[in-house]
mmCIF file of C-alpha atoms in Angstrom:
data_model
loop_
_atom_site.group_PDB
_atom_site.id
_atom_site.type_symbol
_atom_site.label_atom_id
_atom_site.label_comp_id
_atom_site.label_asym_id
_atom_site.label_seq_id
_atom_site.Cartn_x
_atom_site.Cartn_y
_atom_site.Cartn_z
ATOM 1 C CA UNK F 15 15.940 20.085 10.395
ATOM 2 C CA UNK F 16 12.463 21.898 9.439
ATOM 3 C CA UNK F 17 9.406 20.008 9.754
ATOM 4 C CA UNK F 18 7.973 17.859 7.308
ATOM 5 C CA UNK F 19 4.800 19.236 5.405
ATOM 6 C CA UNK F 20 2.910 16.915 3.863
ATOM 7 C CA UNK F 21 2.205 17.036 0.049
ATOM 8 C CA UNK F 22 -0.580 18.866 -1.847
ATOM 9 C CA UNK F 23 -0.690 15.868 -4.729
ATOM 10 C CA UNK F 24 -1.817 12.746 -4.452
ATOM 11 C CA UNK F 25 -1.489 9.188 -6.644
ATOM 12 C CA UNK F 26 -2.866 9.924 -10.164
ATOM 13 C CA UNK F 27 -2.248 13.506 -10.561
ATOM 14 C CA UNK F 28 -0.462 15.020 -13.299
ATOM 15 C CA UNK F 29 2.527 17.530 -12.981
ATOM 16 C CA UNK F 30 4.435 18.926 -15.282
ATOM 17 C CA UNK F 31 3.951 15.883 -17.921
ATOM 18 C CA UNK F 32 5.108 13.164 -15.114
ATOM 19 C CA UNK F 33 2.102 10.785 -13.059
ATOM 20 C CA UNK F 34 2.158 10.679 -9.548
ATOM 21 C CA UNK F 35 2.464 6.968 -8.984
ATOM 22 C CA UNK F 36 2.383 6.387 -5.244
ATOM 23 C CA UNK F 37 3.078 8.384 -2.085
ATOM 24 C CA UNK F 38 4.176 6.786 1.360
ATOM 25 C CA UNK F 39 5.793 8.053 4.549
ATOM 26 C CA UNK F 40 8.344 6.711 5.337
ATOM 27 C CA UNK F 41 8.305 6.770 9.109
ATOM 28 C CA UNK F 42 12.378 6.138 9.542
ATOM 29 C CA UNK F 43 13.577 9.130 8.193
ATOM 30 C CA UNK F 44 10.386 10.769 8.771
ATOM 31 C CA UNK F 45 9.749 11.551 4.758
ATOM 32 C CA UNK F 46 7.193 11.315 2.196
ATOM 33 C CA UNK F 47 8.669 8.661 -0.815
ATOM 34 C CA UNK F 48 7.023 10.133 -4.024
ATOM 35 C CA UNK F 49 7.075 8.037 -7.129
ATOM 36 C CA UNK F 50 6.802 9.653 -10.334
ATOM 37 C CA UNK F 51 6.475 8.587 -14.107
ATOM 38 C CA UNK F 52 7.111 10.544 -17.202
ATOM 39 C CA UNK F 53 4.311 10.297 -19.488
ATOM 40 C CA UNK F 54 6.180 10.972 -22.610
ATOM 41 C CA UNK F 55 9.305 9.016 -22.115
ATOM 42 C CA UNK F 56 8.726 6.888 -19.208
ATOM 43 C CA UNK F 57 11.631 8.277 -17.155
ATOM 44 C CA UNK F 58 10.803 7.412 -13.072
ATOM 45 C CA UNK F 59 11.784 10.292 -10.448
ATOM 46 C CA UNK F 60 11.760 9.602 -7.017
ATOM 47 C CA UNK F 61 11.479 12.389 -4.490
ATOM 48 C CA UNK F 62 11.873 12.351 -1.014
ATOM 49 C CA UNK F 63 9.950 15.282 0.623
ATOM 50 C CA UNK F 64 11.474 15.868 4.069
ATOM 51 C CA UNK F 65 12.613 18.612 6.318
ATOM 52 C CA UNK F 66 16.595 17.696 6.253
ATOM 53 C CA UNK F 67 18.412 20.870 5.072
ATOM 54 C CA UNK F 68 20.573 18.951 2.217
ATOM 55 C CA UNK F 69 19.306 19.003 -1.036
ATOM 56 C CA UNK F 70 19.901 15.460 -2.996
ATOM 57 C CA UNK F 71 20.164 15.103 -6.685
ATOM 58 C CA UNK F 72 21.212 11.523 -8.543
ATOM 59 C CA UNK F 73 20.294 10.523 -12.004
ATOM 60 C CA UNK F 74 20.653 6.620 -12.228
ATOM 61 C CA UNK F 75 21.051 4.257 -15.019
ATOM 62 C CA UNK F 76 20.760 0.493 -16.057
ATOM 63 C CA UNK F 77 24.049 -0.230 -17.466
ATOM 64 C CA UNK F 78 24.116 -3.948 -17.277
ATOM 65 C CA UNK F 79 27.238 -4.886 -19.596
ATOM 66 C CA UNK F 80 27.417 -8.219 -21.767
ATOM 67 C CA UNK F 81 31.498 -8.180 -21.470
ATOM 68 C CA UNK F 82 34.280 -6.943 -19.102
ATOM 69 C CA UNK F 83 35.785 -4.255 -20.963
ATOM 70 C CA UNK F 84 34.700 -2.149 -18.423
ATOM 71 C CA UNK F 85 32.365 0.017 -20.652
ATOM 72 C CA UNK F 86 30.037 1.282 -17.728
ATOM 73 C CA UNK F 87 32.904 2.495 -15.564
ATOM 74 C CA UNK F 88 35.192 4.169 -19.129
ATOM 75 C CA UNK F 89 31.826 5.659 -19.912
ATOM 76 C CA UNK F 90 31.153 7.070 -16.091
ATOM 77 C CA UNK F 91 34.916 8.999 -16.329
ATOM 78 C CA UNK F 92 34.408 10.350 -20.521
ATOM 79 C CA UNK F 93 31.219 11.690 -19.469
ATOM 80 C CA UNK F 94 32.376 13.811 -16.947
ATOM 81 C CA UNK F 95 35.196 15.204 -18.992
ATOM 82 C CA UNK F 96 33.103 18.195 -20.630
ATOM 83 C CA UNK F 97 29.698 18.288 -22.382
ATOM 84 C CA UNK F 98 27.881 20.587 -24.817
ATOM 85 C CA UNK F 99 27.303 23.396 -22.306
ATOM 86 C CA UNK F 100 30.311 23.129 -20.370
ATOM 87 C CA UNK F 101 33.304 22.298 -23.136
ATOM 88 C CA UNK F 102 35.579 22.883 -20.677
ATOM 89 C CA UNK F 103 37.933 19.843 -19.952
ATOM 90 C CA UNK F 104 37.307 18.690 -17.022
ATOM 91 C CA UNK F 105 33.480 20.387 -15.138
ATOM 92 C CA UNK F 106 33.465 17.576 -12.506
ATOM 93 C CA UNK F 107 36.577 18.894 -10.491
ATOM 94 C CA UNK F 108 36.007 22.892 -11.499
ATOM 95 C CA UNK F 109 32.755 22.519 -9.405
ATOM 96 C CA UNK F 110 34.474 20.370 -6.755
ATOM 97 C CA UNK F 111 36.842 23.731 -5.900
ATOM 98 C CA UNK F 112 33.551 26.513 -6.903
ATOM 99 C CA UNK F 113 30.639 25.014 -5.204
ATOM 100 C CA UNK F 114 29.528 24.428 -2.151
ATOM 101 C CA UNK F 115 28.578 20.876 -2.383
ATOM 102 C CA UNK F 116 28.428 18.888 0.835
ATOM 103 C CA UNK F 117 29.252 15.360 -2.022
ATOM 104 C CA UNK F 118 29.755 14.722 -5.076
ATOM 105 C CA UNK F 119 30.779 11.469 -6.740
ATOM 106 C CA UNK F 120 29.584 8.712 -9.302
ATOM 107 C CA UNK F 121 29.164 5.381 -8.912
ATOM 108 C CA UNK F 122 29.925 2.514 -11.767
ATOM 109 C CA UNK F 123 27.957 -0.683 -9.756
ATOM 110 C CA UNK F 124 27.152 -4.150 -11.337
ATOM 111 C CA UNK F 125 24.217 -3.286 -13.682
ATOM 112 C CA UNK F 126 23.665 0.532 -12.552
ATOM 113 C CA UNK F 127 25.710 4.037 -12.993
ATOM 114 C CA UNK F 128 25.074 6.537 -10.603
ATOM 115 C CA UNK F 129 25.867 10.688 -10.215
ATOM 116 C CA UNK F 130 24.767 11.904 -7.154
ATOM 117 C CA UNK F 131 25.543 15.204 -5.583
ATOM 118 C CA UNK F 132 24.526 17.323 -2.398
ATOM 119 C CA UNK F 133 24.395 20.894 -1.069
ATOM 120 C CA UNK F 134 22.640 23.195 1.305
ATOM 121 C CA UNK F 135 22.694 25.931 -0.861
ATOM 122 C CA UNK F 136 19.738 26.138 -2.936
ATOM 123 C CA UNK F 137 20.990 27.943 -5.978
ATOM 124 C CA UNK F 138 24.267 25.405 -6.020
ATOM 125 C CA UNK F 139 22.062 22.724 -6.225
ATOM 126 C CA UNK F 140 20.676 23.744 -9.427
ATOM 127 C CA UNK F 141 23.855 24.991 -10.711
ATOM 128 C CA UNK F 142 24.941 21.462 -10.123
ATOM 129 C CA UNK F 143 21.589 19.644 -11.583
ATOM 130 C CA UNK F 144 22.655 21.640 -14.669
ATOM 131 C CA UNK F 145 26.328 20.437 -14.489
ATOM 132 C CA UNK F 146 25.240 16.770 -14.071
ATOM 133 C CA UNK F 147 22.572 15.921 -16.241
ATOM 134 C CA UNK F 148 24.398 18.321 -19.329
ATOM 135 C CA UNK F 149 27.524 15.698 -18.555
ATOM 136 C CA UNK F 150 25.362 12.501 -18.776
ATOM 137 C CA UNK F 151 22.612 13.552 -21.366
ATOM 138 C CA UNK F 152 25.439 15.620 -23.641
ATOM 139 C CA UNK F 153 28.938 14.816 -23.331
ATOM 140 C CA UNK F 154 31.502 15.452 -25.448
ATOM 141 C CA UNK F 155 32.825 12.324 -25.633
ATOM 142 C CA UNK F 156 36.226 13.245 -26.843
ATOM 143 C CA UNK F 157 38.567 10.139 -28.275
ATOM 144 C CA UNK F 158 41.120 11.545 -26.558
ATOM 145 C CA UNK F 159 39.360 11.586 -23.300
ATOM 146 C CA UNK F 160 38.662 8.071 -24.259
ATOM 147 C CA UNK F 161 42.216 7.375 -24.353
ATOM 148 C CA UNK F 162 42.908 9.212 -21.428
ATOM 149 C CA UNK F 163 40.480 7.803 -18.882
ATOM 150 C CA UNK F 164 40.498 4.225 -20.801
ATOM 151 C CA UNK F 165 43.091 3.046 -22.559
ATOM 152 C CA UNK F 166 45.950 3.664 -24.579
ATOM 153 C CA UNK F 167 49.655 2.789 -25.494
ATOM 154 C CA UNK F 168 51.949 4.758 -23.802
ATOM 155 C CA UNK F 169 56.087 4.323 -22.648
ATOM 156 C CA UNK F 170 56.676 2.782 -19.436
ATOM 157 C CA UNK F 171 59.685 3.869 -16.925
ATOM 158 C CA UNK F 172 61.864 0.990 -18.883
ATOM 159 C CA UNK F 173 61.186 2.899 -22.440
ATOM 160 C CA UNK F 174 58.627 -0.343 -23.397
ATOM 161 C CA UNK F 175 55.365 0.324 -24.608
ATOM 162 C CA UNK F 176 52.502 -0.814 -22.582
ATOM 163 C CA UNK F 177 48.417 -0.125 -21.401
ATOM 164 C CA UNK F 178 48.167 3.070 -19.726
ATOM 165 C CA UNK F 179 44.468 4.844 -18.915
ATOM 166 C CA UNK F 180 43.025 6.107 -15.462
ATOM 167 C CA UNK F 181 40.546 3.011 -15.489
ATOM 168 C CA UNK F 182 42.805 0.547 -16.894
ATOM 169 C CA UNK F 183 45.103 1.417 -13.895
ATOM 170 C CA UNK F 184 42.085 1.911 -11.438
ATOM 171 C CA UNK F 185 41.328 -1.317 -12.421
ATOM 172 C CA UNK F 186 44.869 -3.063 -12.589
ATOM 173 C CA UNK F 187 45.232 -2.058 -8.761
ATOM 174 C CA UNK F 188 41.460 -3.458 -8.059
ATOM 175 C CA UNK F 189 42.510 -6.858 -9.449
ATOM 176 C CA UNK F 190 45.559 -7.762 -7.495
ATOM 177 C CA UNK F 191 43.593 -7.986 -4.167
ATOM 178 C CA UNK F 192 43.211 -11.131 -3.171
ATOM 179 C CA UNK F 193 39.757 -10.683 -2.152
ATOM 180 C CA UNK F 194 38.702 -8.774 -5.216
ATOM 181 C CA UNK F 195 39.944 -11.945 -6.933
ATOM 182 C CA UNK F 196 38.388 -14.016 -4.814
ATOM 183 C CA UNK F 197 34.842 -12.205 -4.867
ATOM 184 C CA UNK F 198 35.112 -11.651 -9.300
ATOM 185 C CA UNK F 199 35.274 -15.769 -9.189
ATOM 186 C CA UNK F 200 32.796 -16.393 -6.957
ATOM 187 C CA UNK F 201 30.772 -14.449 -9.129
ATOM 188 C CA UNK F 202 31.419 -15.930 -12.138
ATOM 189 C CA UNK F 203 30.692 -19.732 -10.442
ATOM 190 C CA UNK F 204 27.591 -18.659 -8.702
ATOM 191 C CA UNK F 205 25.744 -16.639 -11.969
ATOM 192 C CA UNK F 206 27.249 -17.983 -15.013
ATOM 193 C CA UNK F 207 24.351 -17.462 -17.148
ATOM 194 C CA UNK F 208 24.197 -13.947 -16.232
ATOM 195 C CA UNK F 209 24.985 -10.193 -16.530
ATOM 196 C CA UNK F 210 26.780 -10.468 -12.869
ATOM 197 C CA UNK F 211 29.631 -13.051 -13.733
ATOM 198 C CA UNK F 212 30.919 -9.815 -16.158
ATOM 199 C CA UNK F 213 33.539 -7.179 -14.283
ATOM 200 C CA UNK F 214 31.138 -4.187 -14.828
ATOM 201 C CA UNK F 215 34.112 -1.947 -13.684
ATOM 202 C CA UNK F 216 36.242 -3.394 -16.475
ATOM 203 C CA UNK F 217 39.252 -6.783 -16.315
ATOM 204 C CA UNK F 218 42.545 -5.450 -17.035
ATOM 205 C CA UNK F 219 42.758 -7.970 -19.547
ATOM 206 C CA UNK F 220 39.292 -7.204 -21.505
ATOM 207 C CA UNK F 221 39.749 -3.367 -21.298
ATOM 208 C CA UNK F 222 41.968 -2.771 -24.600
ATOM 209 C CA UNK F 223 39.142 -4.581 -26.126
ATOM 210 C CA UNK F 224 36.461 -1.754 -25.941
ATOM 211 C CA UNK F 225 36.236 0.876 -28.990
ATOM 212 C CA UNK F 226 35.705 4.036 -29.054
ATOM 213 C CA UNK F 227 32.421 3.062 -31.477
ATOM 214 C CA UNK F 228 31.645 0.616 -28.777
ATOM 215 C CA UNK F 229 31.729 3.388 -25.741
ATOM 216 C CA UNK F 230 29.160 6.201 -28.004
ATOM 217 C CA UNK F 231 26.742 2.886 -28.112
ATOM 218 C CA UNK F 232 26.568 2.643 -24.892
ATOM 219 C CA UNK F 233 25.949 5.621 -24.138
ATOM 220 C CA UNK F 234 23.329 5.899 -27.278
ATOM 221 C CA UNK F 235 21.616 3.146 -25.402
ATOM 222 C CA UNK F 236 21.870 3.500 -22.125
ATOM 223 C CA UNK F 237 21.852 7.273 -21.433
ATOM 224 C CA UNK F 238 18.165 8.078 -22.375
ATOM 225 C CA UNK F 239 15.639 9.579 -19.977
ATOM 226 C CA UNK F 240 13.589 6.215 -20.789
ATOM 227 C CA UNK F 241 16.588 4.085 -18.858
ATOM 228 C CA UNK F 242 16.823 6.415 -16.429
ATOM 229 C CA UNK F 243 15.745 7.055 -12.500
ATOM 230 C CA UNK F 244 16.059 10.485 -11.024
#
């Protein structure tokens, strides 16, 4: 680990159209926390300024859902399955086997999304900034990856039709854990008034409800530098 320099800014200057907000050391992991605020669309980025040899990227995003159709967690897989610079079908897993990420992943929590990713290779990291925030801020948003990664009818072993999707079945497995079960209605009991009794990753029994006009305005809303933490 290289040693920590301390930063030339300070609280209330301007760089590159963001404000510096506050700066504090943070004396457990030996870092500077820098908060920063986009003057133009309000987007916050938080930087940690440290002498650890991985280089961290996320880009974060209140998705607090009003149902349990799962839209958050449909949205986090259709994202990553090509955008406007990358059409190819699937970007996530080409640069799991060509870079030389240390982690990468994406997270679908209660009422935030997350896609975080980290290397020690300085040009991979912005080869993989470029990856990840073309994929959130311009996806493709095919129906059929819809379909693919949310629902659909499909032929089961017995020849009947049924729900197929990767979420649907993520989810289907999810929900016949006891605890899981358990923990969803305890939820539900303890907030009933709000966002948290919803399944934000999506009820096996709500998820045939969502549209594919009700997954492009979510991500219309949701996915805007103004909602967004970096």
């Amino acid at each position: 680990m290289n040693e920590t320099v301390r930063p030339s800014i300070q609280a209330g200057d301007r760089i590159h159209g963001y404000v510096v907000q506050r700066i504090e050391f943070v004396e457990l992991l030996q870092a500077f926390f820098i908060e920063l605020e986009h003057e133009r669309t309000g987007a916050r980025h938080v930087h940690i300024a440290c002498g650890d040899t991985e280089n961290v990227f996320g880009v974060v995003f209140r998705t607090v859902p009003k149902d349990s159709t799962g839209v958050a967690h449909i949205l986090e897989h259709t994202v990553l399955c090509g955008s406007k610079r990358y059409p190819v079908r699937d970007p996530f897993f080409s640069m799991l086997k060509r870079s030389l990420s240390t982690f990468m992943n994406a997270f679908t929590a209660s009422d935030w999304t997350m896609y975080p990713f980290a290397t020690q290779n300085p040009t991979d990291y912005y080869n993989l900034m470029g990856v990840y925030l073309d994929a959130v801020f311009h996806p493709l948003l095919d129906p059929l990856s819809f379909r693919q990664e949310g629902h659909r009818l499909g032929f089961g072993e017995d020849g009947r039709l049924t729900y197929k999707g990767v979420v649907y079945n993520e989810m289907k497995g999810a929900m016949s854990s006891a605890p899981q079960i358990m923990a969803r209605s305890l939820l539900k009991e303890l907030y009933p008034d709000t966002t948290y009794r919803f399944n934000s990753g999506g009820d096996p029994q709500e998820i045939p409800r969502l549209t594919y006009e009700g997954l492009k305005e979510f991500h219309r809303v949701h996915y805007h530098p103004s909602n967004a933490w970096f």
